[in-house]
Amino acid sequence: MYYRCMGGRDTEKERGIDVLLRPELNTALTALADAVEEFAAQESLSGALPINLNLVLDELITNSVSYALTNVADPVLRLRLRRDGDMVVAEVEDNGAAFDPFKEAPKPDIEQGLDERPIGGLGVFLVMQLSETAHYERDGDTNRIILQMRMES
Amino acid sequence: MANQSSLTVPSTEQDDAVVLCPTGRVDGTNVTILQGAVRERLEAGQVRLVFDMVDLHYISSAGLRVLLMAARDLQAQGGKAVFCNLSEQIRQVFEITGFDKILAVHGNREDALAAL
């Protein structure tokens, strides 16, 4: 637990989440569920937001662990959650090869029938649909995805 | 600590169909359990399946892919997959991805069995 001094007033518990995840799927998704649970309690998140936050981060972390980080010698996977006004801001970083999922992942055609529907691209599509904003940036050797999700009023 | 990979797939036979009840959460860590439960029925020639989702609380795209492939495989063998009792989260991802239009979704098990 971390504390910071607030200009002479009482100390206030540091808010937000900043964790390194072990890049193994089971461990990483369990740590994700714990992080979302802790953050949801900190910020009193309600309704569908905690489960949707878990889902979009599950999709991003699963992609990082299953694709981006598979051939990286010293894989790094980092999750940050914070609140900014009425938005939840989530960041996922990995040090895999540069990959912008919002540009490069296949886009599902949700109008296609059962037999024609390709099975890929659903995860990234869910991320884009459930997030208010979704950005990718490359920073040195780091892929960073920044999402905003609106808190229910 | 949340048990992320908790998934079981109990099943019962009812009205000449098999009802699968995926229970817990389905994500990339445990999706093979669901896949295996479907394959087992396919291999036994049981191609009329109800997925009763009443005890499934969470599904990611990994699970959606398995449901899509199951519906396709069953149809190819002259059978059918029907779905019922979706939670709010699962109903939402079905709607966003258009799965509610390509899969047969019903409110409860009775209606699902009747639609097979």
Coordinates of C-alpha atoms in Angstrom, one line a residue:
Chain A
M1 CA 0.0 0.0 0.0
Y2 CA 1.3 3.4 -0.9
Y3 CA 0.6 6.7 0.7
R4 CA 1.3 10.2 -0.5
C5 CA 1.2 13.5 1.3
M6 CA -1.5 16.0 0.3
G7 CA 0.0 19.4 1.1
G8 CA -0.2 19.1 4.9
R9 CA -3.6 17.6 4.9
D10 CA -4.3 14.0 5.9
T11 CA -2.6 11.4 3.7
E12 CA -4.7 9.9 1.0
K13 CA -4.4 6.5 -0.4
E14 CA -2.7 6.4 -3.8
R15 CA -5.4 5.7 -6.4
G16 CA -5.2 3.8 -9.6
I17 CA -3.5 0.6 -10.6
D18 CA 0.0 0.1 -12.2
V19 CA 1.1 -3.5 -12.4
L20 CA 3.5 -5.7 -14.4
L21 CA 1.9 -8.9 -15.5
R22 CA 3.7 -12.1 -16.0
P23 CA 3.2 -12.9 -19.7
E24 CA 1.6 -16.3 -19.2
L25 CA -2.1 -16.3 -20.1
N26 CA -3.6 -17.9 -17.1
T27 CA -1.5 -15.8 -14.6
A28 CA -2.0 -12.6 -16.6
L29 CA -5.8 -12.9 -16.9
T30 CA -6.1 -13.8 -13.2
A31 CA -4.0 -10.8 -12.3
L32 CA -6.2 -8.7 -14.6
A33 CA -9.4 -9.8 -12.9
D34 CA -7.8 -8.9 -9.5
A35 CA -6.7 -5.5 -10.8
V36 CA -10.1 -4.7 -12.2
E37 CA -11.8 -5.8 -9.0
E38 CA -9.5 -3.6 -6.9
F39 CA -9.9 -0.6 -9.2
A40 CA -13.7 -1.1 -9.4
A41 CA -13.7 -1.0 -5.5
Q42 CA -11.5 2.1 -5.4
E43 CA -13.6 4.1 -7.8
S44 CA -17.0 2.5 -6.9
L45 CA -17.5 1.4 -10.6
S46 CA -21.0 0.2 -11.1
G47 CA -23.2 -1.5 -13.7
A48 CA -21.6 -3.2 -16.7
L49 CA -18.4 -1.2 -16.5
P50 CA -16.2 -3.6 -14.4
I51 CA -17.1 -6.6 -16.6
N52 CA -16.7 -4.6 -19.8
L53 CA -13.4 -3.2 -18.6
N54 CA -12.2 -6.7 -17.8
L55 CA -13.3 -7.9 -21.3
V56 CA -11.6 -5.3 -23.3
L57 CA -8.3 -5.7 -21.3
D58 CA -8.7 -9.5 -21.5
E59 CA -8.7 -9.2 -25.3
L60 CA -5.7 -6.9 -25.4
I61 CA -3.7 -8.9 -22.9
T62 CA -4.5 -12.2 -24.6
N63 CA -3.2 -10.8 -27.9
S64 CA 0.0 -9.5 -26.3
V65 CA 0.7 -12.8 -24.6
S66 CA -0.4 -15.0 -27.5
Y67 CA 1.2 -13.1 -30.4
A68 CA 3.3 -10.0 -29.6
L69 CA 5.4 -11.4 -26.8
T70 CA 5.9 -15.0 -27.9
N71 CA 9.4 -14.5 -29.3
V72 CA 10.6 -11.7 -27.1
A73 CA 13.6 -12.5 -24.9
D74 CA 12.6 -10.3 -21.9
P75 CA 8.9 -9.8 -22.3
V76 CA 7.3 -6.9 -20.5
L77 CA 3.5 -6.6 -20.1
R78 CA 2.2 -3.6 -18.1
L79 CA -1.3 -2.6 -17.1
R80 CA -2.4 0.8 -15.8
L81 CA -5.8 1.9 -14.7
R82 CA -6.7 5.4 -13.5
R83 CA -9.7 7.7 -13.4
D84 CA -9.8 11.0 -15.3
G85 CA -13.0 12.9 -14.6
D86 CA -15.9 10.6 -15.7
M87 CA -13.6 8.4 -17.7
V88 CA -11.7 5.3 -16.8
V89 CA -8.3 5.4 -18.6
A90 CA -6.7 2.0 -19.2
E91 CA -3.2 1.4 -20.7
V92 CA -1.7 -1.8 -21.8
E93 CA 2.0 -1.9 -22.8
D94 CA 4.1 -4.7 -24.3
N95 CA 7.6 -4.7 -25.8
G96 CA 6.7 -6.9 -28.8
A97 CA 7.2 -6.0 -32.4
A98 CA 5.3 -2.9 -33.5
F99 CA 1.6 -3.8 -34.1
D100 CA -1.3 -1.4 -34.3
P101 CA -4.4 -3.7 -33.8
F102 CA -6.8 -0.9 -34.7
K103 CA -5.2 -0.6 -38.1
E104 CA -3.9 -4.1 -38.8
A105 CA -6.3 -6.6 -37.2
P106 CA -8.9 -8.0 -39.7
K107 CA -12.3 -6.2 -39.4
P108 CA -15.2 -8.6 -39.0
D109 CA -18.2 -8.1 -41.2
I110 CA -21.0 -8.5 -38.7
E111 CA -23.6 -8.7 -41.5
Q112 CA -22.3 -12.0 -42.8
G113 CA -24.2 -15.2 -42.2
L114 CA -23.1 -18.2 -40.2
D115 CA -21.2 -20.0 -42.9
E116 CA -19.4 -16.9 -44.2
R117 CA -18.4 -15.3 -40.9
P118 CA -14.6 -15.3 -40.5
I119 CA -13.6 -16.3 -37.0
G120 CA -10.9 -13.7 -36.5
G121 CA -10.9 -10.0 -35.4
L122 CA -13.7 -10.3 -32.9
G123 CA -11.5 -9.3 -29.9
V124 CA -10.2 -6.0 -31.3
F125 CA -13.7 -5.3 -32.6
L126 CA -15.1 -5.7 -29.1
V127 CA -12.4 -3.4 -27.7
M128 CA -13.3 -0.7 -30.3
Q129 CA -17.1 -1.0 -29.7
L130 CA -17.0 -1.0 -25.9
S131 CA -14.5 1.8 -25.5
E132 CA -15.2 5.5 -25.8
T133 CA -11.8 6.0 -27.4
A134 CA -9.0 3.5 -28.3
H135 CA -5.6 4.6 -29.4
Y136 CA -2.3 2.9 -30.3
E137 CA 1.1 4.4 -30.0
R138 CA 4.6 3.1 -30.5
D139 CA 7.1 4.5 -28.0
G140 CA 10.6 3.3 -28.5
D141 CA 10.3 -0.5 -28.2
T142 CA 6.9 -0.3 -26.5
N143 CA 3.4 -0.9 -27.9
R144 CA 1.0 1.2 -25.9
I145 CA -2.8 1.0 -26.2
I146 CA -4.8 3.7 -24.4
L147 CA -8.5 3.2 -23.9
Q148 CA -11.1 5.4 -22.3
M149 CA -14.4 4.1 -21.0
R150 CA -17.1 6.3 -19.7
M151 CA -18.3 5.9 -16.1
E152 CA -22.0 5.6 -15.6
S153 CA -23.5 8.7 -13.9
Chain B
M1 CA -7.8 -14.1 -5.8
A2 CA -10.3 -14.6 -8.7
N3 CA -10.2 -18.0 -10.2
Q4 CA -9.9 -16.9 -13.8
S5 CA -9.9 -20.3 -15.4
S6 CA -13.0 -21.8 -13.7
L7 CA -15.1 -23.5 -16.3
T8 CA -17.1 -26.7 -16.3
V9 CA -19.6 -27.9 -18.9
P10 CA -22.1 -30.2 -17.3
S11 CA -24.6 -31.7 -19.7
T12 CA -28.0 -33.5 -19.7
E13 CA -30.0 -35.2 -22.3
Q14 CA -33.5 -33.9 -22.8
D15 CA -36.1 -34.4 -25.5
D16 CA -33.8 -36.1 -27.9
A17 CA -31.3 -33.2 -27.5
V18 CA -28.2 -32.5 -25.4
V19 CA -28.2 -29.5 -23.1
L20 CA -24.7 -28.1 -22.4
C21 CA -24.5 -25.8 -19.4
P22 CA -21.1 -24.0 -19.5
T23 CA -20.6 -22.8 -16.0
G24 CA -18.3 -20.1 -14.8
R25 CA -16.2 -18.0 -17.1
V26 CA -14.9 -18.8 -20.6
D27 CA -11.8 -17.1 -21.9
G28 CA -8.5 -17.9 -23.7
T29 CA -7.2 -20.0 -20.8
N30 CA -10.0 -22.5 -20.8
V31 CA -11.7 -22.4 -24.1
T32 CA -10.5 -25.9 -25.0
I33 CA -12.8 -27.3 -22.3
L34 CA -15.8 -25.9 -24.1
Q35 CA -14.4 -27.0 -27.5
G36 CA -13.9 -30.5 -26.1
A37 CA -17.4 -30.8 -24.7
V38 CA -18.8 -29.9 -28.2
R39 CA -16.5 -32.2 -30.0
E40 CA -17.4 -35.1 -27.8
R41 CA -21.1 -34.7 -28.7
L42 CA -20.3 -34.3 -32.4
E43 CA -18.2 -37.5 -32.4
A44 CA -21.1 -39.3 -30.7
G45 CA -23.4 -38.2 -33.5
Q46 CA -25.3 -35.9 -31.2
V47 CA -25.9 -32.8 -33.3
R48 CA -28.9 -31.2 -31.6
L49 CA -27.3 -29.0 -28.9
V50 CA -28.8 -26.5 -26.5
F51 CA -26.3 -24.1 -24.9
D52 CA -28.0 -23.1 -21.7
M53 CA -25.9 -20.1 -20.5
V54 CA -27.7 -19.5 -17.2
D55 CA -24.5 -20.2 -15.2
L56 CA -22.1 -18.6 -17.6
H57 CA -21.1 -15.2 -16.3
Y58 CA -18.4 -14.0 -18.7
I59 CA -17.3 -14.7 -22.3
S60 CA -14.4 -13.3 -24.3
S61 CA -13.9 -13.5 -28.1
A62 CA -12.0 -16.8 -27.6
G63 CA -15.3 -18.3 -26.3
L64 CA -17.3 -16.6 -29.1
R65 CA -15.2 -18.2 -31.7
V66 CA -15.9 -21.7 -30.2
L67 CA -19.6 -21.0 -30.2
L68 CA -19.5 -19.9 -33.8
M69 CA -17.5 -22.9 -34.9
A70 CA -19.8 -25.2 -33.0
A71 CA -22.9 -23.8 -34.7
R72 CA -21.2 -24.2 -38.0
D73 CA -20.1 -27.8 -37.4
L74 CA -23.4 -28.9 -36.1
Q75 CA -25.2 -27.3 -39.1
A76 CA -22.8 -29.1 -41.5
Q77 CA -23.8 -32.4 -40.0
G78 CA -27.5 -31.7 -40.3
G79 CA -27.9 -30.6 -36.7
K80 CA -28.4 -27.3 -34.9
A81 CA -27.1 -25.2 -32.0
V82 CA -29.5 -23.1 -30.0
F83 CA -28.7 -20.7 -27.1
C84 CA -30.7 -19.6 -24.1
N85 CA -30.5 -17.8 -20.8
L86 CA -27.8 -15.3 -21.8
S87 CA -26.5 -13.0 -19.1
E88 CA -26.5 -9.3 -19.7
Q89 CA -22.8 -9.3 -20.6
I90 CA -23.2 -12.2 -23.0
R91 CA -26.3 -10.7 -24.6
Q92 CA -24.3 -7.4 -25.1
V93 CA -21.4 -9.1 -26.8
F94 CA -23.8 -11.2 -29.0
E95 CA -25.4 -7.9 -30.1
I96 CA -22.2 -6.0 -30.7
T97 CA -20.7 -8.8 -32.8
G98 CA -23.9 -9.6 -34.6
F99 CA -24.0 -13.1 -33.1
D100 CA -27.6 -12.6 -32.1
K101 CA -28.5 -12.5 -35.8
I102 CA -26.6 -15.6 -36.9
L103 CA -27.1 -17.8 -33.9
A104 CA -30.5 -19.0 -32.6
V105 CA -31.0 -17.2 -29.3
H106 CA -33.9 -17.9 -27.0
G107 CA -35.1 -16.6 -23.7
N108 CA -35.3 -19.9 -21.8
R109 CA -34.5 -23.6 -22.2
E110 CA -38.1 -24.6 -23.1
D111 CA -38.2 -22.2 -26.0
A112 CA -34.7 -23.3 -27.1
L113 CA -35.6 -27.0 -27.1
A114 CA -38.8 -26.2 -29.0
A115 CA -36.7 -24.4 -31.7
L116 CA -34.4 -27.3 -32.3

